PDB file of C-alpha atoms in Angstrom:
ATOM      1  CA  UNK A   4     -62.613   9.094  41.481  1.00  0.00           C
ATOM      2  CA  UNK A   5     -60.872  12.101  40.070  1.00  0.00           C
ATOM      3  CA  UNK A   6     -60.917  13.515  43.671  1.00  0.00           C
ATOM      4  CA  UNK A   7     -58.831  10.835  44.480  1.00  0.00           C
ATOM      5  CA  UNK A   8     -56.338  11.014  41.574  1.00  0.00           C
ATOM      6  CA  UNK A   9     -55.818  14.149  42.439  1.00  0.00           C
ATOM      7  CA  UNK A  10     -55.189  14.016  46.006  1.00  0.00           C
ATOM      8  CA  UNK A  11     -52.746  11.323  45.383  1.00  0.00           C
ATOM      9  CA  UNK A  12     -51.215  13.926  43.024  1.00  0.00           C
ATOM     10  CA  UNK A  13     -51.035  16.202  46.037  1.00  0.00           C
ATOM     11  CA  UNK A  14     -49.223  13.814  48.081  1.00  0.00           C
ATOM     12  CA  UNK A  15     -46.771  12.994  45.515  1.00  0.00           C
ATOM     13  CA  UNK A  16     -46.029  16.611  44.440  1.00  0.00           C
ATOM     14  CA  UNK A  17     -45.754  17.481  47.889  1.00  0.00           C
ATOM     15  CA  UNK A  18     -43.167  14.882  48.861  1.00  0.00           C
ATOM     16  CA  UNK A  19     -40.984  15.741  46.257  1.00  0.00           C
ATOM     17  CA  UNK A  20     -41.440  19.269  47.245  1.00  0.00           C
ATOM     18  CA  UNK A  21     -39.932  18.067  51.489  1.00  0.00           C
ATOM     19  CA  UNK A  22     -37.424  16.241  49.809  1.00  0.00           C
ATOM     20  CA  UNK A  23     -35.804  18.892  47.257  1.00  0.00           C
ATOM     21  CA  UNK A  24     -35.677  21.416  50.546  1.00  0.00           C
ATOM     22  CA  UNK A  25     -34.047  18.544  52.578  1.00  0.00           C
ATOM     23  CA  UNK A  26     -31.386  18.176  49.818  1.00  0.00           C
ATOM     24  CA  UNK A  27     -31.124  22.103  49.991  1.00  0.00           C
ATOM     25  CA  UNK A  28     -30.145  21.521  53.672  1.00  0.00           C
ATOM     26  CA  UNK A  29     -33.146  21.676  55.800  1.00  0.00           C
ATOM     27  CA  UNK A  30     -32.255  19.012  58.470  1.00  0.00           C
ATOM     28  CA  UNK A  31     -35.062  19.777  60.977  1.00  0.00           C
ATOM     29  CA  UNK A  32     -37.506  18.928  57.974  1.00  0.00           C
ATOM     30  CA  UNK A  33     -35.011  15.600  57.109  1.00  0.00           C
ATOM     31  CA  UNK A  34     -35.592  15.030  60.964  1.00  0.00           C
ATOM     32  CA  UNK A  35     -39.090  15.041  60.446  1.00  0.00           C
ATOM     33  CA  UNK A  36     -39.599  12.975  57.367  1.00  0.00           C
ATOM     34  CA  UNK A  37     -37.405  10.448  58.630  1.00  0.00           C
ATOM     35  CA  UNK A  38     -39.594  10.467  62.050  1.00  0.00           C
ATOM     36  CA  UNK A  39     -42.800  10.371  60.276  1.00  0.00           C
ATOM     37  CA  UNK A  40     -41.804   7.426  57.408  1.00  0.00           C
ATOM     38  CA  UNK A  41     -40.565   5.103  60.694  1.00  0.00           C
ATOM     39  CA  UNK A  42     -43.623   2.746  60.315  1.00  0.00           C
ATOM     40  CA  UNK A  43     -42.881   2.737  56.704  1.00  0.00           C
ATOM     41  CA  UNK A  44     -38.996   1.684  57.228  1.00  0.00           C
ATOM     42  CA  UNK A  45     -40.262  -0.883  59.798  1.00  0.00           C
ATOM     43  CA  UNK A  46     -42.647  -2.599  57.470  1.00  0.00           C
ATOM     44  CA  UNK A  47     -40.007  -2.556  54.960  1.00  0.00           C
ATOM     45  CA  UNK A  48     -37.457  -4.469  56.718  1.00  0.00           C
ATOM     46  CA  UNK A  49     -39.913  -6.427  58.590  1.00  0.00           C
ATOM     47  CA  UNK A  50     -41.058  -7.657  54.199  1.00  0.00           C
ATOM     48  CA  UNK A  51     -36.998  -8.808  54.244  1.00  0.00           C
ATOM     49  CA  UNK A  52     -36.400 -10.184  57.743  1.00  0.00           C
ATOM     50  CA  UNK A  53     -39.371 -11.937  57.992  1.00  0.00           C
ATOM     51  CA  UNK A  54     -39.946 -10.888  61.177  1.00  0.00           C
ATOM     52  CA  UNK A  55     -41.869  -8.194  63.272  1.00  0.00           C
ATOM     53  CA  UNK A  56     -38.831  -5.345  63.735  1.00  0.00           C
ATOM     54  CA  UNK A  57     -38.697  -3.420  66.867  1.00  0.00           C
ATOM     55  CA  UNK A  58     -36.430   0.266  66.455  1.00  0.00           C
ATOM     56  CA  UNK A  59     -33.899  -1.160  69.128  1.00  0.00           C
ATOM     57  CA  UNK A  60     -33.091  -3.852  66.239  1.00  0.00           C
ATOM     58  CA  UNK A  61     -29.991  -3.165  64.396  1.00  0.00           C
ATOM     59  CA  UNK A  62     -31.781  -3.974  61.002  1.00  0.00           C
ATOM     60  CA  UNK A  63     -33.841  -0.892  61.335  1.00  0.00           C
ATOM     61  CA  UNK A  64     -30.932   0.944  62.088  1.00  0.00           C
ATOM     62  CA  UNK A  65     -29.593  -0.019  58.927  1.00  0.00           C
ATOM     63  CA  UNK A  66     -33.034   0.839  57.242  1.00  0.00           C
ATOM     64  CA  UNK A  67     -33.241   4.301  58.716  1.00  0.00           C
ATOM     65  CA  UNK A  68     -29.807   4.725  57.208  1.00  0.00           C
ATOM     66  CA  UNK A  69     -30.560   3.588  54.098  1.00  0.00           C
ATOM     67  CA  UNK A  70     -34.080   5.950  53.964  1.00  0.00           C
ATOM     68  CA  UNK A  71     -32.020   8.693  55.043  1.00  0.00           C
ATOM     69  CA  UNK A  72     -29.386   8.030  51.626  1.00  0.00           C
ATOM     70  CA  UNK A  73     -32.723   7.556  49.585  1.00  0.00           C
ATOM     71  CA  UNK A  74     -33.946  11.306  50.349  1.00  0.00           C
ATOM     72  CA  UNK A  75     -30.319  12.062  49.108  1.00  0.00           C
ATOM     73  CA  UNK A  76     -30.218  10.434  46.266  1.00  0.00           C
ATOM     74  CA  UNK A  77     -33.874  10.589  45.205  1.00  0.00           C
ATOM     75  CA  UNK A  78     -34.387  12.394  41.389  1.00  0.00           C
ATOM     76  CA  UNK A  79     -38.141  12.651  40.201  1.00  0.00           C
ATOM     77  CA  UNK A  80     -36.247  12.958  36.878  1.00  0.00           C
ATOM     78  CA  UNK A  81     -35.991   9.047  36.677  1.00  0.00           C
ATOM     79  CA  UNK A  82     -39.466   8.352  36.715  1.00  0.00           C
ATOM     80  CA  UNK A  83     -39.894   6.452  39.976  1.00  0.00           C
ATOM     81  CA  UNK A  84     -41.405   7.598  43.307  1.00  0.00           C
ATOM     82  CA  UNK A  85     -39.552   8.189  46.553  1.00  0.00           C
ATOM     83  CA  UNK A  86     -41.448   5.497  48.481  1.00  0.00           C
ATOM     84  CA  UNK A  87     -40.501   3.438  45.174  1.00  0.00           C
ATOM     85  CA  UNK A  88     -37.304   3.936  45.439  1.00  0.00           C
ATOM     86  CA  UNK A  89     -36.565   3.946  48.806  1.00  0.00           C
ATOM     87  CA  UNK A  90     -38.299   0.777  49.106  1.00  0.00           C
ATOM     88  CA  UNK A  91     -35.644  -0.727  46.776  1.00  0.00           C
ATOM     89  CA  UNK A  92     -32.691   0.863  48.680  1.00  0.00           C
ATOM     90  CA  UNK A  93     -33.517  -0.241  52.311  1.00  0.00           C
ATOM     91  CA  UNK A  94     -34.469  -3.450  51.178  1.00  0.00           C
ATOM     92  CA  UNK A  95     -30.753  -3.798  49.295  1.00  0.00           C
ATOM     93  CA  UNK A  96     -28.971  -2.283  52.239  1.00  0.00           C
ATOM     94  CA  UNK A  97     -30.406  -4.974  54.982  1.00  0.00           C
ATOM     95  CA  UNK A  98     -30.113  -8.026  52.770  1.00  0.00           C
ATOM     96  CA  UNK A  99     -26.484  -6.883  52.131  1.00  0.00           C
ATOM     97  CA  UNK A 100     -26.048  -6.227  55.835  1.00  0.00           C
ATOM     98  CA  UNK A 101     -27.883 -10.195  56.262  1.00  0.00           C
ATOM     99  CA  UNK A 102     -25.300 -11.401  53.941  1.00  0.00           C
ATOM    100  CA  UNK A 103     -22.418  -9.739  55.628  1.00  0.00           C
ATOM    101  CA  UNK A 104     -23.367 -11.044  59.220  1.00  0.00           C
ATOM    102  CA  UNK A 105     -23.916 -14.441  57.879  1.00  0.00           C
ATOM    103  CA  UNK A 106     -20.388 -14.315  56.252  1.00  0.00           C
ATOM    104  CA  UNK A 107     -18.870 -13.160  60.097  1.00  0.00           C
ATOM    105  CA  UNK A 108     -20.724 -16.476  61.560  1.00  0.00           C
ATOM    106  CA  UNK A 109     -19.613 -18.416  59.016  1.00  0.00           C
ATOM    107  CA  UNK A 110     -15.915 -17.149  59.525  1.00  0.00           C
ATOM    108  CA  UNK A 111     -16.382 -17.199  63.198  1.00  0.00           C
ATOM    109  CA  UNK A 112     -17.588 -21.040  62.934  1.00  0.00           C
ATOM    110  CA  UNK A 113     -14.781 -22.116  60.998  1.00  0.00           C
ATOM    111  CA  UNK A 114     -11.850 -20.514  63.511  1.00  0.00           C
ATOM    112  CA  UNK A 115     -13.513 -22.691  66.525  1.00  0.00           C
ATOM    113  CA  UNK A 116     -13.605 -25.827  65.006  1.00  0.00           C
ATOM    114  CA  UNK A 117     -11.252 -28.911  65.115  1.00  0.00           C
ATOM    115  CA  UNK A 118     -10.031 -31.926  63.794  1.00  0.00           C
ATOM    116  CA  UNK A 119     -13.380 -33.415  65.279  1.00  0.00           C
ATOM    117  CA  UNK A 120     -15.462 -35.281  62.736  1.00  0.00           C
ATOM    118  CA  UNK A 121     -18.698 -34.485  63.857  1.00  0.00           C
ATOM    119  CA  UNK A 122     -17.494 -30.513  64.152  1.00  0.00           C
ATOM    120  CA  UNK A 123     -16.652 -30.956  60.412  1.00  0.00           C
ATOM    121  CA  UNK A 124     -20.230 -31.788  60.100  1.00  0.00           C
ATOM    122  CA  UNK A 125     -21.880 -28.462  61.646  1.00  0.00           C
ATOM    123  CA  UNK A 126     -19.676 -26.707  59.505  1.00  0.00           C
ATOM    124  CA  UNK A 127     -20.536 -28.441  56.255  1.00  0.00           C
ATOM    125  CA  UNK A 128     -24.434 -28.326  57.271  1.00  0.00           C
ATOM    126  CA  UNK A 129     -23.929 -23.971  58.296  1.00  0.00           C
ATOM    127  CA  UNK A 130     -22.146 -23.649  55.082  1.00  0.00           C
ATOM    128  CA  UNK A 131     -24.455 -24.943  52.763  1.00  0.00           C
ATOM    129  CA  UNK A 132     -27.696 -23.068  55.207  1.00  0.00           C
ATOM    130  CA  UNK A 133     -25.666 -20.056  54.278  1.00  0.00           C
ATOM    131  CA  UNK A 134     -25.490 -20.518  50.513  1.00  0.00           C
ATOM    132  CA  UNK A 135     -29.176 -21.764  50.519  1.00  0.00           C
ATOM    133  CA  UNK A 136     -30.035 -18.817  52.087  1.00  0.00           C
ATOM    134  CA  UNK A 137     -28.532 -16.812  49.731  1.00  0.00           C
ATOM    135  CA  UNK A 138     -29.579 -18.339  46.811  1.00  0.00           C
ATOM    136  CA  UNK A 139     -32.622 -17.264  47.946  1.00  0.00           C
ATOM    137  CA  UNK A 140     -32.333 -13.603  48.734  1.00  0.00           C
ATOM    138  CA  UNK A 141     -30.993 -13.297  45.111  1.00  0.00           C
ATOM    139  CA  UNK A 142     -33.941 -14.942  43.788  1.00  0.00           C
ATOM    140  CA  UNK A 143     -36.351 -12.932  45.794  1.00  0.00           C
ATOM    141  CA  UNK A 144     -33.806  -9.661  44.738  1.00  0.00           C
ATOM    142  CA  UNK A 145     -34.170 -10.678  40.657  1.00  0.00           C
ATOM    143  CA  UNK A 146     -38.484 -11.093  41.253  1.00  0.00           C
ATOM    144  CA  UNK A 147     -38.691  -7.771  42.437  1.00  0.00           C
ATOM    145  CA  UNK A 148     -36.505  -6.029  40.591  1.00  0.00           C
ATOM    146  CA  UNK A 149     -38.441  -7.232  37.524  1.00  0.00           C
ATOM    147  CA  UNK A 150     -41.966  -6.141  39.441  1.00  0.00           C
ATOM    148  CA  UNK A 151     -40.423  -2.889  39.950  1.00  0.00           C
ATOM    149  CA  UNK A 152     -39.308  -3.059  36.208  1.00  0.00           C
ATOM    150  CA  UNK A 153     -42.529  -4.350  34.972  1.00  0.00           C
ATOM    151  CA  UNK A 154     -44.450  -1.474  36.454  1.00  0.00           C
ATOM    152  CA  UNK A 155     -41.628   1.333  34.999  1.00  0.00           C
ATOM    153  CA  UNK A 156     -43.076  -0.875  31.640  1.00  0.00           C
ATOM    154  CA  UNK A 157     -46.397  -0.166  32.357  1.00  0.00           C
ATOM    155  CA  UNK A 158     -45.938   3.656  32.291  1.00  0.00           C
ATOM    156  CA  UNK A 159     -44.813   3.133  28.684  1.00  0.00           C
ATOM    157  CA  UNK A 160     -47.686   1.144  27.541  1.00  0.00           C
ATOM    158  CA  UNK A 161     -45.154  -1.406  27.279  1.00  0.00           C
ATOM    159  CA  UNK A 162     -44.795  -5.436  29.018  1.00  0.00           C
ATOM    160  CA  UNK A 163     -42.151  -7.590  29.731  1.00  0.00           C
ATOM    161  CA  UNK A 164     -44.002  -9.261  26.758  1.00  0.00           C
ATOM    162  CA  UNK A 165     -42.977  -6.779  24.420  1.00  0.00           C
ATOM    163  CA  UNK A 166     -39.702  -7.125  25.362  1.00  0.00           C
ATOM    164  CA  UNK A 167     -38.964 -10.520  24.524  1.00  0.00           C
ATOM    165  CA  UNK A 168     -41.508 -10.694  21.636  1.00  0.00           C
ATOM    166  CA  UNK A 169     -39.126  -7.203  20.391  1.00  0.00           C
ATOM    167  CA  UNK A 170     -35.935  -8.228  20.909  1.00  0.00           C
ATOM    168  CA  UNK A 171     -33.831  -8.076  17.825  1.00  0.00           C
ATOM    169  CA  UNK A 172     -33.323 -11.457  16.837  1.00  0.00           C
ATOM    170  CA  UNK A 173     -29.437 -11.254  15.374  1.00  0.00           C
ATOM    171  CA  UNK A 174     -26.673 -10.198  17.899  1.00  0.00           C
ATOM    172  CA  UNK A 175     -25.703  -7.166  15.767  1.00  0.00           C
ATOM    173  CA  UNK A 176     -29.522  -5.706  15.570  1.00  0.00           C
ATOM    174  CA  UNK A 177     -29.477  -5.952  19.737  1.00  0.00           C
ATOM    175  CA  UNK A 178     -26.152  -4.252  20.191  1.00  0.00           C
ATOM    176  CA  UNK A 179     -27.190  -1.295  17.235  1.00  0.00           C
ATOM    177  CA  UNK A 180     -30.339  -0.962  19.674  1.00  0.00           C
ATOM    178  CA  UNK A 181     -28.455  -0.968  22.955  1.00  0.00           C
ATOM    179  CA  UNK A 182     -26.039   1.873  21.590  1.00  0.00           C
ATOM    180  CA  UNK A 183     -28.829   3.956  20.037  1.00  0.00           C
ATOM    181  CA  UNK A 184     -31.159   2.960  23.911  1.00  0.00           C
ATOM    182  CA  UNK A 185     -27.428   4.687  25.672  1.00  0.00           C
ATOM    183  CA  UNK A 186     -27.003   7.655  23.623  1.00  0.00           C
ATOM    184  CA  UNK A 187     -30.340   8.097  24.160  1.00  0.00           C
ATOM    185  CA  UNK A 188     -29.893   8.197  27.810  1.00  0.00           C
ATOM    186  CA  UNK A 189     -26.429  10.033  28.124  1.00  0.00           C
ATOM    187  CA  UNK A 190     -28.102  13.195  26.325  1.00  0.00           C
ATOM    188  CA  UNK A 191     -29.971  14.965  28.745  1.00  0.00           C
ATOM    189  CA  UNK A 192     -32.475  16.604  26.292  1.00  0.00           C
ATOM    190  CA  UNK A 193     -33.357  13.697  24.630  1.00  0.00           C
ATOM    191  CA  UNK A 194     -33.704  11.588  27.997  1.00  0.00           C
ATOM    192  CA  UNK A 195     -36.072  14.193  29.100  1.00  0.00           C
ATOM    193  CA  UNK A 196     -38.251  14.188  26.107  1.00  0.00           C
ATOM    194  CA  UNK A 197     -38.631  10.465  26.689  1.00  0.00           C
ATOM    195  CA  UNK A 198     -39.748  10.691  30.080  1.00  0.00           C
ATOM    196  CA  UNK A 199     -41.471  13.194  30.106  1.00  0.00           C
ATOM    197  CA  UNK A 200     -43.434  12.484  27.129  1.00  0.00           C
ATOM    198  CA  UNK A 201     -42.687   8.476  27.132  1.00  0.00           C
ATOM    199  CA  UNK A 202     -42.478   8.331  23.961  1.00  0.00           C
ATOM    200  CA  UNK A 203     -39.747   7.813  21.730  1.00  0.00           C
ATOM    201  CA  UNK A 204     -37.714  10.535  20.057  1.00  0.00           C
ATOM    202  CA  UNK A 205     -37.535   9.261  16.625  1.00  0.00           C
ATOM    203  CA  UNK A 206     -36.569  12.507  14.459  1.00  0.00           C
ATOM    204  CA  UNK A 207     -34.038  13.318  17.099  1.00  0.00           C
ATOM    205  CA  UNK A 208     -32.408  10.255  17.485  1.00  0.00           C
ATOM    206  CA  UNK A 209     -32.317   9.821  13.650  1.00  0.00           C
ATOM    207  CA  UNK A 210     -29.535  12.676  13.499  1.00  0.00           C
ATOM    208  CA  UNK A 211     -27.284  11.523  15.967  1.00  0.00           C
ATOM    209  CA  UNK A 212     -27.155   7.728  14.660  1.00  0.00           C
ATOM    210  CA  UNK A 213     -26.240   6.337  11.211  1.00  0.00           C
ATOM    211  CA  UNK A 214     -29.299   3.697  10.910  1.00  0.00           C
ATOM    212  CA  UNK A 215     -32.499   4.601   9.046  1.00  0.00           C
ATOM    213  CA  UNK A 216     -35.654   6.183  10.748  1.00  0.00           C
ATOM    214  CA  UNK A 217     -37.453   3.029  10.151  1.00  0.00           C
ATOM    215  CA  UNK A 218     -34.235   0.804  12.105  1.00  0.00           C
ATOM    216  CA  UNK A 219     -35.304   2.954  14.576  1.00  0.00           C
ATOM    217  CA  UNK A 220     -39.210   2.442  14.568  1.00  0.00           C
ATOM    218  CA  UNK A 221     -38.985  -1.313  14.261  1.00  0.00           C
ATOM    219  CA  UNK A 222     -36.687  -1.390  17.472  1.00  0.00           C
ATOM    220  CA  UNK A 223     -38.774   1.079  19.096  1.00  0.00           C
ATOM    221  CA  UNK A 224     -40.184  -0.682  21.956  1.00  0.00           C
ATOM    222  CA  UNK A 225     -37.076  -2.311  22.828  1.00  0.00           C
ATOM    223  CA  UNK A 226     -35.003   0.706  23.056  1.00  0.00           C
ATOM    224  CA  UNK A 227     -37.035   2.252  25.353  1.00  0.00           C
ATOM    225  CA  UNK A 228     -36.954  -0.884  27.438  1.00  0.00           C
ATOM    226  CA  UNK A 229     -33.372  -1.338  27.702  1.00  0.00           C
ATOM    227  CA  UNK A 230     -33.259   2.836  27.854  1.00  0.00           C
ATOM    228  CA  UNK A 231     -35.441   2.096  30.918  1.00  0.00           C
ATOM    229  CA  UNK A 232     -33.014  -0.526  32.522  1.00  0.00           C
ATOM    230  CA  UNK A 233     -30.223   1.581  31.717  1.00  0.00           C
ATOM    231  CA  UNK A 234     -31.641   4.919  33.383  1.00  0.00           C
ATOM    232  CA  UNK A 235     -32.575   3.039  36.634  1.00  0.00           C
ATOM    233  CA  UNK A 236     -31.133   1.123  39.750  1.00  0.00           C
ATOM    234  CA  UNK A 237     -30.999  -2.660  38.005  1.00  0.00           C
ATOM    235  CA  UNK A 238     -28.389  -4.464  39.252  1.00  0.00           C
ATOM    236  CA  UNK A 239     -29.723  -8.082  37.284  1.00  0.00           C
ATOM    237  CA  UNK A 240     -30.916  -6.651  34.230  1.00  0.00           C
ATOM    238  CA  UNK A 241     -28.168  -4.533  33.311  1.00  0.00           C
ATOM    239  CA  UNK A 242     -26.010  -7.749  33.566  1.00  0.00           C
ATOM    240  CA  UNK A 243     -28.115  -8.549  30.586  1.00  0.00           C
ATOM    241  CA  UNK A 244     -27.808  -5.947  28.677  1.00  0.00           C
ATOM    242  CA  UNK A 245     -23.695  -6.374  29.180  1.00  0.00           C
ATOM    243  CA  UNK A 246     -24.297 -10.047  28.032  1.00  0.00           C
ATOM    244  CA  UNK A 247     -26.123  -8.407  24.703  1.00  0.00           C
ATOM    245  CA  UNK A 248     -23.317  -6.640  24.248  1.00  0.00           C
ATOM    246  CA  UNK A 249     -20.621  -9.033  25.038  1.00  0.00           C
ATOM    247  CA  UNK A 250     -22.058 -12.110  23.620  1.00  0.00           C
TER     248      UNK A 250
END
């Protein structure tokens, strides 16, 4: 079993390795990451299309391209693996690319029609398959975003449990804990003590806020969870923490 952990250790440490010499500007290695991940981008946009994707298909296209801007923006400093991540970006990139040829049809649809009733009808019927379907890929966006978040949880000891059980209950107590969960993450010393220890730097934080060190300790598990959804790539749940803060 440990054999195994640590193999898988391997693997990870020597991804990260590849990818911080691609981003150093070795494009024959980029070549041949990009090459060897293929199947991986395939089965990736084949999980959004629903579909078996060929390479001649233009939504692996727009997967390769989005692999190829993971490797570029990939940081093992937010806590996430590259797979992990890139996952998340090629699926975002096709659905938006979905959602923008959908839009064309729809456009397309409506400059060929006339005053013919039954016309009016097909147009009616696409428009509301388009906004069914993406009702949809938003749903399916906000479920895994929250897997993805749930397991970035997990690495804290934490669950979306603790979350909701944690949250302050008065307006005021959520935004103190939002502010004190951002300045934790816009200093760079502190945001590296929490990740890399995942805990919670309590006597640090204590001097750069003006609540008490037990404010702090009873909001402890939600700071670090909003800290979380602040430090990564959530579109939905940072639209609640802007609600926190607005409402």
């Amino acid at each position: 079993m440990l054999g195994l952990l640590f193999t898988a250790f391997k693997k990870k440490r020597s991804l990260e390795e590849t990818v911080l010499k691609i981003q150093q500007g070795d494009i024959s290695l980029r070549n041949d990451t990009i090459e060897s991940f293929k199947p991986f981008i395939a089965k990736t946009v084949s999980s959004v299309c629903k579909r078996y994707i060929y390479e001649s298909d233009d939504e692996f296209s727009i997967g390769m391209i989005a692999f190829n801007e993971a490797i570029d923006k990939y940081s093992p400093e937010k806590g996430r693996s590259l797979l992990a991540f890139a996952e998340t970006l090629v699926k975002r990139r096709v659905i938006d690319y979905l959602r923008n040829q959908s839009k064309q049809k729809e456009v397309l649809l409506d400059l060929s029609l006339n005053d013919d009733n039954d016309q009016s009808h097909i147009y009616i019927d696409n428009e509301n398959s388009i906004n069914e379907y993406e009702k949809q890929k938003e749903s399916e966006r906000r479920k895994e975003e929250i897997h993805l978040y749930i397991s970035h949880l997990q690495d804290f000891g934490l669950s979306f449990e603790d979350l909701v059980e944690n949250s302050p209950k008065h307006a005021d107590a959520r935004k103190g804990a939002i502010m004190i969960a951002k300045l934790l993450m816009e200093d760079d010393e502190l945001k590296e003590t929490l990740f890399a220890k995942k805990r919670l730097p309590v006597k640090q934080l204590e001097g750069k806020v003006e609540v008490s060190r037990k404010t702090i300790e009873r909001n402890r598990k939600y700071i670090i969870a909003v800290a979380i959804i602040i430090n990564g790539d959530f579109l939905y749940l940072n639209d609640y923490i802007k609600g926190a803060i607005d409402g």
